[in-house]
PDB file of N, CA, C and O in Angstrom:
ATOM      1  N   UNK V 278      -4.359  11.891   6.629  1.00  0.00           N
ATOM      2  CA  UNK V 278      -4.166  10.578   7.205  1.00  0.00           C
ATOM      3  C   UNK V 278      -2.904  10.615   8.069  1.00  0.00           C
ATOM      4  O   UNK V 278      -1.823  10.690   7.487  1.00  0.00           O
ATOM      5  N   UNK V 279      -2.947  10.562   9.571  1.00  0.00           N
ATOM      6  CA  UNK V 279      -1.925  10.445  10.454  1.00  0.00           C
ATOM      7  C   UNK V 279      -1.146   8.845  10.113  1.00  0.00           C
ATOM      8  O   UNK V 279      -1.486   7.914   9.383  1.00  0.00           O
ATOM      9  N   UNK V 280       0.019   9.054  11.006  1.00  0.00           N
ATOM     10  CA  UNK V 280       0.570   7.210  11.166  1.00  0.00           C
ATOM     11  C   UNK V 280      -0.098   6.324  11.047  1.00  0.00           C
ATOM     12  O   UNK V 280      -0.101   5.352  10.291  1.00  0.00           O
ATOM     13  N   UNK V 281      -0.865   6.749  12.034  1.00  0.00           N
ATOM     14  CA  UNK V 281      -1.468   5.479  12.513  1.00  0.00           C
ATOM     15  C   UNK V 281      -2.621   5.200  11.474  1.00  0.00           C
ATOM     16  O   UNK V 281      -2.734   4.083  10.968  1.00  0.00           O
ATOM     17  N   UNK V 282      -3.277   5.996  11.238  1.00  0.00           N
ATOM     18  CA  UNK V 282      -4.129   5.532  10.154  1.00  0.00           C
ATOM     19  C   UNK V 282      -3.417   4.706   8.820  1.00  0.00           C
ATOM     20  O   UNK V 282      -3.562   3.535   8.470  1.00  0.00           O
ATOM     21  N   UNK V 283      -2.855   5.453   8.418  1.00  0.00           N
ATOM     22  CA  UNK V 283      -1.820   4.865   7.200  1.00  0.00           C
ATOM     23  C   UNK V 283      -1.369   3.210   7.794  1.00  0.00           C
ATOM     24  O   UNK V 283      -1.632   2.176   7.179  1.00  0.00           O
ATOM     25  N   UNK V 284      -0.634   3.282   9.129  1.00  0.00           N
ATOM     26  CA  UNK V 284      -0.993   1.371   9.466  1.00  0.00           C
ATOM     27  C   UNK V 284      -1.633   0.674   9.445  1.00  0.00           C
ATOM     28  O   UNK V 284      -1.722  -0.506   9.107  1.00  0.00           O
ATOM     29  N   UNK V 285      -2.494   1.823  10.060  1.00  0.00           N
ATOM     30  CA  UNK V 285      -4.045   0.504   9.738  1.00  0.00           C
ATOM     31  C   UNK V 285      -4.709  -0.190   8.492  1.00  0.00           C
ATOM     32  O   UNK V 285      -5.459  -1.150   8.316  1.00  0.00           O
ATOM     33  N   UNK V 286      -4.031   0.821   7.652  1.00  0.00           N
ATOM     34  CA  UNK V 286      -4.548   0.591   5.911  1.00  0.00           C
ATOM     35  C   UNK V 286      -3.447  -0.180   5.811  1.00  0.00           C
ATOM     36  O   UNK V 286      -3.682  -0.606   4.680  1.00  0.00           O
ATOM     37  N   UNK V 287      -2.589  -0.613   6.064  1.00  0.00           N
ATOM     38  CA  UNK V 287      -1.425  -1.260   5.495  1.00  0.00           C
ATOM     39  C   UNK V 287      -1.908  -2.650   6.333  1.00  0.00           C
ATOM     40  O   UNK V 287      -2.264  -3.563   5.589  1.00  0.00           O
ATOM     41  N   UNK V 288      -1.954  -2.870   7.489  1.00  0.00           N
ATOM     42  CA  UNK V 288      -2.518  -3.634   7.925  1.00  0.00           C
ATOM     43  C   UNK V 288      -3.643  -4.430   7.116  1.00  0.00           C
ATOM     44  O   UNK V 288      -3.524  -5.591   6.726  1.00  0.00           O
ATOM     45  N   UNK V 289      -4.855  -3.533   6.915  1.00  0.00           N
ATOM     46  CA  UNK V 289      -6.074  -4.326   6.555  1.00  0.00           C
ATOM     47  C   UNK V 289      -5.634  -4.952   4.719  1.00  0.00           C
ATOM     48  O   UNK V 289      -6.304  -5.849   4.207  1.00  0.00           O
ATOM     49  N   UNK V 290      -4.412  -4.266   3.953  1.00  0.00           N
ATOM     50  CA  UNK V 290      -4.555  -5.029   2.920  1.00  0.00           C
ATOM     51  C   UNK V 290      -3.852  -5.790   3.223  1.00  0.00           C
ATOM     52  O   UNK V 290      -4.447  -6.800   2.847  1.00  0.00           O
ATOM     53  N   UNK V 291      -2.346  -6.342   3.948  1.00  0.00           N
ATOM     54  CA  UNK V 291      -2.276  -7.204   4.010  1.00  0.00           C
ATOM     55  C   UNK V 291      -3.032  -8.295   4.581  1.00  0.00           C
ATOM     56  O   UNK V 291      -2.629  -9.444   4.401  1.00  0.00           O
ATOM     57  N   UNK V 292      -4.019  -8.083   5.209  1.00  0.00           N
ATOM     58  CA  UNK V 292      -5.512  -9.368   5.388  1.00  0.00           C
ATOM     59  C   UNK V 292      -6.357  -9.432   4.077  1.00  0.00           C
ATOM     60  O   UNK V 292      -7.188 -10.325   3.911  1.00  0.00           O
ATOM     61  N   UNK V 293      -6.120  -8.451   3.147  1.00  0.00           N
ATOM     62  CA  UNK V 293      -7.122  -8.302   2.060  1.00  0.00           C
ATOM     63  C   UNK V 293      -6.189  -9.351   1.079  1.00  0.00           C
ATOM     64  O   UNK V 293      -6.657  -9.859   0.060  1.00  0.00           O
ATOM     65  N   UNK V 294      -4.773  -9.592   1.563  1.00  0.00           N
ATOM     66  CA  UNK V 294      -3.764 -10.050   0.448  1.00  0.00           C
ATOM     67  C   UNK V 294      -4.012 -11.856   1.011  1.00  0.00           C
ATOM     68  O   UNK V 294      -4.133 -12.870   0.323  1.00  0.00           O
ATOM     69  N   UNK V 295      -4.016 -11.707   2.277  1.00  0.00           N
ATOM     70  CA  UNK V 295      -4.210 -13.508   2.770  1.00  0.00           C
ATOM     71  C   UNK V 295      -5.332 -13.710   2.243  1.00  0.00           C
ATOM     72  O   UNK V 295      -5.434 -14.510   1.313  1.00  0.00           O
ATOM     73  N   UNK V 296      -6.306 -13.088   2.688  1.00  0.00           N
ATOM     74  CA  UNK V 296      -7.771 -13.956   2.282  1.00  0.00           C
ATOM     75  C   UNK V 296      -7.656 -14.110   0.591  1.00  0.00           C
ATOM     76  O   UNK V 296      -7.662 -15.243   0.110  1.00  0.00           O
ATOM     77  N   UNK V 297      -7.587 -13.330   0.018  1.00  0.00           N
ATOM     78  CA  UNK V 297      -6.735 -13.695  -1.690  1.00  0.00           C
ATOM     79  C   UNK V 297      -6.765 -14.494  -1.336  1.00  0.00           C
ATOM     80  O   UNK V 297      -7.792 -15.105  -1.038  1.00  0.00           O
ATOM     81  N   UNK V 298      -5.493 -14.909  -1.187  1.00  0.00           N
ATOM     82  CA  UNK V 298      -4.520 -16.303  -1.555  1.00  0.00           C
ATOM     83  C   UNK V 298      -5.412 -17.245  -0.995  1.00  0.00           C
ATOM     84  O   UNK V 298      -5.745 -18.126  -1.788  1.00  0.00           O
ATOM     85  N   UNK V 299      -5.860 -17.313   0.055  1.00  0.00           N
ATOM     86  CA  UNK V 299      -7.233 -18.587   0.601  1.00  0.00           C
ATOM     87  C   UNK V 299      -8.120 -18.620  -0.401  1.00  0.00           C
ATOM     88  O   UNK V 299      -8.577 -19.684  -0.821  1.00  0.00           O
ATOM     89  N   UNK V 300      -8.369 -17.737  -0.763  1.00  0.00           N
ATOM     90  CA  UNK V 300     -10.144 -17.668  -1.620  1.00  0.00           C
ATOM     91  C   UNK V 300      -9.495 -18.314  -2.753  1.00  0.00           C
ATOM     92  O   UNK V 300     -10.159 -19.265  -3.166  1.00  0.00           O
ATOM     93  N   UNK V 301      -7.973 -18.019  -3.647  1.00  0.00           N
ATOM     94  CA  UNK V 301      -7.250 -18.883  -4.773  1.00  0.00           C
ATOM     95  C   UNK V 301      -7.269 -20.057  -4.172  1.00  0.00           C
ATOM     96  O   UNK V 301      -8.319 -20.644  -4.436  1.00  0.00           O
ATOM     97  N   UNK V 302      -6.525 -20.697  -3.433  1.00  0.00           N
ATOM     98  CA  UNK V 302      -6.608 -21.913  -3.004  1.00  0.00           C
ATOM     99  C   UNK V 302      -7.728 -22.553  -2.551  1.00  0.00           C
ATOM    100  O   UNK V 302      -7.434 -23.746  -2.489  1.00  0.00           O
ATOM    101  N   UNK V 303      -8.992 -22.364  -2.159  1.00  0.00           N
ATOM    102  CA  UNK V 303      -9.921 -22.767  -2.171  1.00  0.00           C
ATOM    103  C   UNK V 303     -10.413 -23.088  -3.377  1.00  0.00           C
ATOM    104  O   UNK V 303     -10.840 -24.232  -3.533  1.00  0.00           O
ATOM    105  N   UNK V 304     -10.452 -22.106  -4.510  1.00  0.00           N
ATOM    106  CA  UNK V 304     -11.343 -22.132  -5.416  1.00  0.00           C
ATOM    107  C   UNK V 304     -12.364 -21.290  -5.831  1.00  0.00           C
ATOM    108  O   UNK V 304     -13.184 -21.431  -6.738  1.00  0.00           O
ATOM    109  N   UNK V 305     -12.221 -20.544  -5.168  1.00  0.00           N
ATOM    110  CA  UNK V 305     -13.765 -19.561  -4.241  1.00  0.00           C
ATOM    111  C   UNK V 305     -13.374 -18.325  -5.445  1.00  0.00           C
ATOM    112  O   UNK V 305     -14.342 -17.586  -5.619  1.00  0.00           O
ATOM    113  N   UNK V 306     -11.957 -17.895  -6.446  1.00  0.00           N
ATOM    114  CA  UNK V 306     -11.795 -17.453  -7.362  1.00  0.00           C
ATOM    115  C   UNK V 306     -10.767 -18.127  -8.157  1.00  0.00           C
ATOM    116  O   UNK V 306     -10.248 -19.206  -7.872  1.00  0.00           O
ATOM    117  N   UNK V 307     -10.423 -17.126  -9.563  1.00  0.00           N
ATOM    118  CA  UNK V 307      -9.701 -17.703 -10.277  1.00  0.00           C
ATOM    119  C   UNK V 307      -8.249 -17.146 -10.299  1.00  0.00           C
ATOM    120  O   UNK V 307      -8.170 -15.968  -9.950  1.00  0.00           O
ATOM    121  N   UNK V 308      -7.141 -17.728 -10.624  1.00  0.00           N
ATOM    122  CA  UNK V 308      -5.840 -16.955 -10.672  1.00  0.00           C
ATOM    123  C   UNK V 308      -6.134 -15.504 -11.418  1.00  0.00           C
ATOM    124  O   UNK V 308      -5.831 -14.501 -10.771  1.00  0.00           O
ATOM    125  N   UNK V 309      -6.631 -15.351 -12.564  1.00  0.00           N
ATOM    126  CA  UNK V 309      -6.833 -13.881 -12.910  1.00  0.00           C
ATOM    127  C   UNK V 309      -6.987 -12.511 -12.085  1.00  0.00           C
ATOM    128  O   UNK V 309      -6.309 -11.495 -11.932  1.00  0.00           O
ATOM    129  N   UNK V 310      -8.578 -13.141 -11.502  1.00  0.00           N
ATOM    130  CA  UNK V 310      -8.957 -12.504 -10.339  1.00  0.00           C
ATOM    131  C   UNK V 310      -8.174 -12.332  -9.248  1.00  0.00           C
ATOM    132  O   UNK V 310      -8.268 -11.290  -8.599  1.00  0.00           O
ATOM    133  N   UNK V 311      -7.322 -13.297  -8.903  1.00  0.00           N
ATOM    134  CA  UNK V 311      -6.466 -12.851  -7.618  1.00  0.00           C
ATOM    135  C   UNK V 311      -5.516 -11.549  -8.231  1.00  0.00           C
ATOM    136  O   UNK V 311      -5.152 -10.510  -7.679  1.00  0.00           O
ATOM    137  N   UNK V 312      -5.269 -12.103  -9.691  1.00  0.00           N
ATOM    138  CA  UNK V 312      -3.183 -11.641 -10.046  1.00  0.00           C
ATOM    139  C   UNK V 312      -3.772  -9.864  -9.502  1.00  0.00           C
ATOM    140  O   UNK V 312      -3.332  -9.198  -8.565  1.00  0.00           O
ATOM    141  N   UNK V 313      -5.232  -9.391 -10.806  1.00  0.00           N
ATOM    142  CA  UNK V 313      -5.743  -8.882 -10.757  1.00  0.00           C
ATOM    143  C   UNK V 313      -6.167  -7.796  -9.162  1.00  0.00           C
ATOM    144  O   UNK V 313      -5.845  -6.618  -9.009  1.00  0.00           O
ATOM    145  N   UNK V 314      -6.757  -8.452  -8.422  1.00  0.00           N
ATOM    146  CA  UNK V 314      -6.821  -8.075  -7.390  1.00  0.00           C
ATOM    147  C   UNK V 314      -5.526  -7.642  -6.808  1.00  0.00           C
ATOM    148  O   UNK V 314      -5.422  -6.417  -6.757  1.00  0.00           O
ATOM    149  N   UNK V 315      -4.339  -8.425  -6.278  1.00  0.00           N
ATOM    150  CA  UNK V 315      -3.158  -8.445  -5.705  1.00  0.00           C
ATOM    151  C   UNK V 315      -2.436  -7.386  -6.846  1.00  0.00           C
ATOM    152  O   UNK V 315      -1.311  -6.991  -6.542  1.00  0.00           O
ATOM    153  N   UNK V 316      -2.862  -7.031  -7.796  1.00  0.00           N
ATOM    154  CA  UNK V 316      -2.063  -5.935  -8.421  1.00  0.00           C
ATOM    155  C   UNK V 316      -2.304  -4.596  -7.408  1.00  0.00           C
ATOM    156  O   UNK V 316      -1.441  -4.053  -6.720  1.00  0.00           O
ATOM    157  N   UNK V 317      -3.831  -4.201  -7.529  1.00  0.00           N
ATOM    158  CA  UNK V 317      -4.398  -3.073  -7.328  1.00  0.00           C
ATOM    159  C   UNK V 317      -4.340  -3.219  -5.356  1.00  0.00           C
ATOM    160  O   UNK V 317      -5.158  -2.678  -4.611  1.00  0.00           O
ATOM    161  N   UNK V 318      -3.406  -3.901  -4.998  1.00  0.00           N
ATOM    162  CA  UNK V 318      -3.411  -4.067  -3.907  1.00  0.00           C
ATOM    163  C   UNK V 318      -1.914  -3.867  -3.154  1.00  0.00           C
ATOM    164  O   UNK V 318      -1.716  -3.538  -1.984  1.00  0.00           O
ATOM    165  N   UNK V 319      -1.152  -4.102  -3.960  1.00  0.00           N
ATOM    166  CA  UNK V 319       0.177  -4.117  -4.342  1.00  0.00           C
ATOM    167  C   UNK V 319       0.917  -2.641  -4.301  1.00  0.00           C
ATOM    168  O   UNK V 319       1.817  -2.139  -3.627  1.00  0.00           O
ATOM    169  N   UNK V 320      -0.168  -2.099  -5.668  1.00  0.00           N
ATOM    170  CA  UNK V 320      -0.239  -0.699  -5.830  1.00  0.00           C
ATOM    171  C   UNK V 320      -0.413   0.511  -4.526  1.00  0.00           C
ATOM    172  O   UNK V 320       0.257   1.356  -3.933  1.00  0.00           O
ATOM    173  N   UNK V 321      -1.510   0.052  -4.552  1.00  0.00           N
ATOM    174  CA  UNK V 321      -1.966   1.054  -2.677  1.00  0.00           C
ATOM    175  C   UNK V 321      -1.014   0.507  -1.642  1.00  0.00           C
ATOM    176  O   UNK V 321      -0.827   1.158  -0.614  1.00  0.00           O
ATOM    177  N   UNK V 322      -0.357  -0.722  -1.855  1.00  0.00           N
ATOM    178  CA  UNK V 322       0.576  -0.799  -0.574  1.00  0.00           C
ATOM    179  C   UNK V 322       1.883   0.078  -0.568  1.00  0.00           C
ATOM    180  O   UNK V 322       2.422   0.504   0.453  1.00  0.00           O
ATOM    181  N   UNK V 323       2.297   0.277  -1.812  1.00  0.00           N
ATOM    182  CA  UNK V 323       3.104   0.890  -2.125  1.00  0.00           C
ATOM    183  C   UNK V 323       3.358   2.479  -1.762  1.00  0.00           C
ATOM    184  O   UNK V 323       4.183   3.232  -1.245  1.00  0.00           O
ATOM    185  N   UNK V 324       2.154   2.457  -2.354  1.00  0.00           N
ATOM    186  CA  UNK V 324       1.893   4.013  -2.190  1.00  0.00           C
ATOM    187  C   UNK V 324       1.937   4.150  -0.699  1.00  0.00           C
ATOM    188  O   UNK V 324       2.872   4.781  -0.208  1.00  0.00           O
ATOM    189  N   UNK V 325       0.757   3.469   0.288  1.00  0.00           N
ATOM    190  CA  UNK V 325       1.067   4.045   1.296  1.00  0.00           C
ATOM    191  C   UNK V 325       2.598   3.718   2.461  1.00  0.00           C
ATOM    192  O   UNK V 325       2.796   4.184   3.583  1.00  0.00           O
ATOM    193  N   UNK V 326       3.502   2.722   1.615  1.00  0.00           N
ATOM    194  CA  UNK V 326       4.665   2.702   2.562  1.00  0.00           C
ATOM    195  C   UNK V 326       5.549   4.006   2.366  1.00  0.00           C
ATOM    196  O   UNK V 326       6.289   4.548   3.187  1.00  0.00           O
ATOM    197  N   UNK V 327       5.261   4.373   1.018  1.00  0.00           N
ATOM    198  CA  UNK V 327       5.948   5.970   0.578  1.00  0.00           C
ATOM    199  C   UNK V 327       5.625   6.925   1.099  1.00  0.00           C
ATOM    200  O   UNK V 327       6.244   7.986   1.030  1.00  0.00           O
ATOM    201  N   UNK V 328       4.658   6.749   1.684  1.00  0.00           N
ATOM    202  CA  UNK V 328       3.545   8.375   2.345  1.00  0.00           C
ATOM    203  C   UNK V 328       3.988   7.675   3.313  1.00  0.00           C
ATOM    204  O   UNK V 328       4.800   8.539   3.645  1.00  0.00           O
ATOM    205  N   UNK V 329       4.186   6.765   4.145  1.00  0.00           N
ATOM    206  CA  UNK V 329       4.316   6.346   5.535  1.00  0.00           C
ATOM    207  C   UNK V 329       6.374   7.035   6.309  1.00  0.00           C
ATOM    208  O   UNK V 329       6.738   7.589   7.346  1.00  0.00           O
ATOM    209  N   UNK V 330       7.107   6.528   5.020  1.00  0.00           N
ATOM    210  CA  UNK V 330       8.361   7.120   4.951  1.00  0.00           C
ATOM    211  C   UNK V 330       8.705   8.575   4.928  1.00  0.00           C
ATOM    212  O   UNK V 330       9.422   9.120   5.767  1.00  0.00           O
ATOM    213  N   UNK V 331       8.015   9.294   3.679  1.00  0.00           N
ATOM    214  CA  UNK V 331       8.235  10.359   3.659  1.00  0.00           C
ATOM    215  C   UNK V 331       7.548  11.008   4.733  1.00  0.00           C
ATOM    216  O   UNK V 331       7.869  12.195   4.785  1.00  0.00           O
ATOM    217  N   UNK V 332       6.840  10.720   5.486  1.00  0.00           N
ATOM    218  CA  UNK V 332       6.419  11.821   6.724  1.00  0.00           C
ATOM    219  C   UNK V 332       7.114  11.578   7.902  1.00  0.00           C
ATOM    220  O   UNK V 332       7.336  12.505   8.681  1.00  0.00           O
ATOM    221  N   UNK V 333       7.558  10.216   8.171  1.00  0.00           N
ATOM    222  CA  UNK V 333       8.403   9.986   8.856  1.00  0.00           C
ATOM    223  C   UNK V 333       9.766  11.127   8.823  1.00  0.00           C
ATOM    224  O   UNK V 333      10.021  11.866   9.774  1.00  0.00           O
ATOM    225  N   UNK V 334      10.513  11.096   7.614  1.00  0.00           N
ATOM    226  CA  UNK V 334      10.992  11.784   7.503  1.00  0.00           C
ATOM    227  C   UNK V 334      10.836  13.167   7.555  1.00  0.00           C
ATOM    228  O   UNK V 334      11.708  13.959   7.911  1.00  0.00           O
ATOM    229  N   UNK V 335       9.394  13.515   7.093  1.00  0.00           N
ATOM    230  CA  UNK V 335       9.405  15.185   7.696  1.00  0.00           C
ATOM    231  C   UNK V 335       9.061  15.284   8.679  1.00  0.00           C
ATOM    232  O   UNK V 335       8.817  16.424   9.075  1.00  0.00           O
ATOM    233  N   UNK V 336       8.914  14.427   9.354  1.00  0.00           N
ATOM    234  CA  UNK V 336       8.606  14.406  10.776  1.00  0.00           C
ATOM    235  C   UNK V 336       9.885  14.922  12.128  1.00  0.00           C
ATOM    236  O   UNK V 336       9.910  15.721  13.064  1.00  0.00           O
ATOM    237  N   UNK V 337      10.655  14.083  11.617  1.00  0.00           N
ATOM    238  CA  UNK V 337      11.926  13.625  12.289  1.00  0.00           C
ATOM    239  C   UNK V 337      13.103  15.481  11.544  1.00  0.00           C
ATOM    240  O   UNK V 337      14.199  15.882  11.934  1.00  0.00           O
ATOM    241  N   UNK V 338      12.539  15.835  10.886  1.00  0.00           N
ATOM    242  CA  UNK V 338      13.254  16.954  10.576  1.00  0.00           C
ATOM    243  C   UNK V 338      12.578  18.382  10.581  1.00  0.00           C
ATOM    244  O   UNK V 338      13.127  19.466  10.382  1.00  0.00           O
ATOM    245  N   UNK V 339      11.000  18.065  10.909  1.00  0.00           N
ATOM    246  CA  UNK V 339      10.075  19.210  11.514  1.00  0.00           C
ATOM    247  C   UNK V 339       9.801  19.622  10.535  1.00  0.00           C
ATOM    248  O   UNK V 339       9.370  20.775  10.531  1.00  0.00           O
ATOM    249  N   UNK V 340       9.932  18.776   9.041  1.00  0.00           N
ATOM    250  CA  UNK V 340       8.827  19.555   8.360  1.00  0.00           C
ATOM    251  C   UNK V 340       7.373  19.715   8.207  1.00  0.00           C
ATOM    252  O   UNK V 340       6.801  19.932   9.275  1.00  0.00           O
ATOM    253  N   UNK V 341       6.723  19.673   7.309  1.00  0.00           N
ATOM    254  CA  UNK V 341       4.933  19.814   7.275  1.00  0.00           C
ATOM    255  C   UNK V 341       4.612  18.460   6.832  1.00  0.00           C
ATOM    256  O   UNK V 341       5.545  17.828   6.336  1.00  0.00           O
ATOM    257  N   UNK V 342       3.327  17.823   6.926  1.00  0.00           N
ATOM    258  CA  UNK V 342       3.073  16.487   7.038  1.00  0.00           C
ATOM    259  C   UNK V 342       2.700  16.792   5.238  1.00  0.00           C
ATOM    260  O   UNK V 342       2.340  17.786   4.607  1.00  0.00           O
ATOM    261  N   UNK V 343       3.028  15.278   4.859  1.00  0.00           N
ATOM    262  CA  UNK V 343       2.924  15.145   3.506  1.00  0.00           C
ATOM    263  C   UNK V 343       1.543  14.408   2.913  1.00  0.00           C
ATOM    264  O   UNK V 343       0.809  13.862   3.737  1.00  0.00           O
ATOM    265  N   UNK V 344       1.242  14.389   1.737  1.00  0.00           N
ATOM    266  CA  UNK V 344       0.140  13.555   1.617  1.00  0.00           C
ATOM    267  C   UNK V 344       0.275  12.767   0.420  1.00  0.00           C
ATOM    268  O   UNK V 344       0.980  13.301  -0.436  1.00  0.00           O
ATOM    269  N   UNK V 345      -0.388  11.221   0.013  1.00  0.00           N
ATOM    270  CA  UNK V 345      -0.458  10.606  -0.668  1.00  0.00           C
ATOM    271  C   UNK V 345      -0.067  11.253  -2.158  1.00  0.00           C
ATOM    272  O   UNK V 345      -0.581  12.189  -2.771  1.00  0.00           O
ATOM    273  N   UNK V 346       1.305  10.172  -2.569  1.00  0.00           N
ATOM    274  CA  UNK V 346       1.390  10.794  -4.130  1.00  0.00           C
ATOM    275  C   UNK V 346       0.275   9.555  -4.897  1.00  0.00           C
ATOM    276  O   UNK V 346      -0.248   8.485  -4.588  1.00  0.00           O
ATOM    277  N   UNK V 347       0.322  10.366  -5.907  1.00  0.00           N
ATOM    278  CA  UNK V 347      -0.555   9.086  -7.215  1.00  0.00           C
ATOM    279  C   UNK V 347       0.740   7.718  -7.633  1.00  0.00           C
ATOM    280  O   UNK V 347       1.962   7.695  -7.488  1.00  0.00           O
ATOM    281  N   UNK V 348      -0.229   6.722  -8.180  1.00  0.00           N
ATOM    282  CA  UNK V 348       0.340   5.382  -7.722  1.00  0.00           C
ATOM    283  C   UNK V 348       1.501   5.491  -9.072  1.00  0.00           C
ATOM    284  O   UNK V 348       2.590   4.917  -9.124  1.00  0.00           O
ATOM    285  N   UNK V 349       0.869   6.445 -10.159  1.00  0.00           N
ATOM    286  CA  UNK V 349       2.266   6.665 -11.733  1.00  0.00           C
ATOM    287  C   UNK V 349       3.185   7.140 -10.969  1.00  0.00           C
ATOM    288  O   UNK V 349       4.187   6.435 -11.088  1.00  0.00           O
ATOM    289  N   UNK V 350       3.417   8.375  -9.907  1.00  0.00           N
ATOM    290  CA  UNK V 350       4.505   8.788  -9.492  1.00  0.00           C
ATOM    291  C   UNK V 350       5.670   7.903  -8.327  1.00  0.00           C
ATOM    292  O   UNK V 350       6.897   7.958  -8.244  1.00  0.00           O
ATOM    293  N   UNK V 351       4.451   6.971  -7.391  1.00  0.00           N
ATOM    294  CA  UNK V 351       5.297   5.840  -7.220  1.00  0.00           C
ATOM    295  C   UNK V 351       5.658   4.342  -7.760  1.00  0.00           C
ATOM    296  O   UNK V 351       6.437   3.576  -7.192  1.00  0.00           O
ATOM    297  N   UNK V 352       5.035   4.104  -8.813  1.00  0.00           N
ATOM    298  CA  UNK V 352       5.686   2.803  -9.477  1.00  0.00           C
ATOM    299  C   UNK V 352       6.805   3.359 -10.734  1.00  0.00           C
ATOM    300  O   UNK V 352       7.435   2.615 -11.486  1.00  0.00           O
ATOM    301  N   UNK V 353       6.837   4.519 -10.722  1.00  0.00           N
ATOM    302  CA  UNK V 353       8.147   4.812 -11.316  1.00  0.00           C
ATOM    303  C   UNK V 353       9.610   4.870 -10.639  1.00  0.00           C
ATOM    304  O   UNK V 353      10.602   5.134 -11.317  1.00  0.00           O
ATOM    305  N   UNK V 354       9.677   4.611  -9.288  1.00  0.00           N
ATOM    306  CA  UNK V 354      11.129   4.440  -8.376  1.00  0.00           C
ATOM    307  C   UNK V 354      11.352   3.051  -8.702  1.00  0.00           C
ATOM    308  O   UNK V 354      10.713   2.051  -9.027  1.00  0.00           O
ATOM    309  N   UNK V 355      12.726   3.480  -8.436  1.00  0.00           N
ATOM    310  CA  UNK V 355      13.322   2.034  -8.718  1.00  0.00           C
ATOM    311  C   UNK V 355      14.099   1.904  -6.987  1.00  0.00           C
ATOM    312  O   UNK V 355      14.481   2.765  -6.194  1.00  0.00           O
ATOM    313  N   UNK V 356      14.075   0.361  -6.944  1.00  0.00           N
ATOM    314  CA  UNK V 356      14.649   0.054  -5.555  1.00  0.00           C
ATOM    315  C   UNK V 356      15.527  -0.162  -5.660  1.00  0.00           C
ATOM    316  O   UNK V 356      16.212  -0.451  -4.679  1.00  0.00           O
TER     317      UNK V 356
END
């Protein structure tokens, strides 16, 4: 997955994260289902701002392009 791809995925969940919150406020689901949803959404955003950074960075220092870690190895950093 180049840059740009990785934006585009970052992109489409944050539309996957609005329509949530519409479909909660409508009614159209239940808070569970959103928290639920917006977890596993949360998760992959994460992940890919980390894969988006770290290649940046090997980028900018000519190393080899990196690829997606698993979501245990990034919800264990602390900010």
């Amino acid at each position: 997955m180049d840059q740009q791809q990785i934006l585009a995925r970052i992109t489409e969940m944050v539309d996957a994260e609005k329509t949530l919150r519409e479909s909660l406020a409508t009614g159209a689901i239940d808070e569970a289902t959103e928290r639920a949803r917006l977890g596993d959404l949360e998760r992959e955003l994460d992940q890919c701002w980390e894969l988006l950074r770290r290649r940046r960075a090997k980028e900018s220092s000519g190393g080899d392009p990196v690829r997606l870690r698993p979501t245990a190895r990034v919800d264990t950093y602390e900010v």
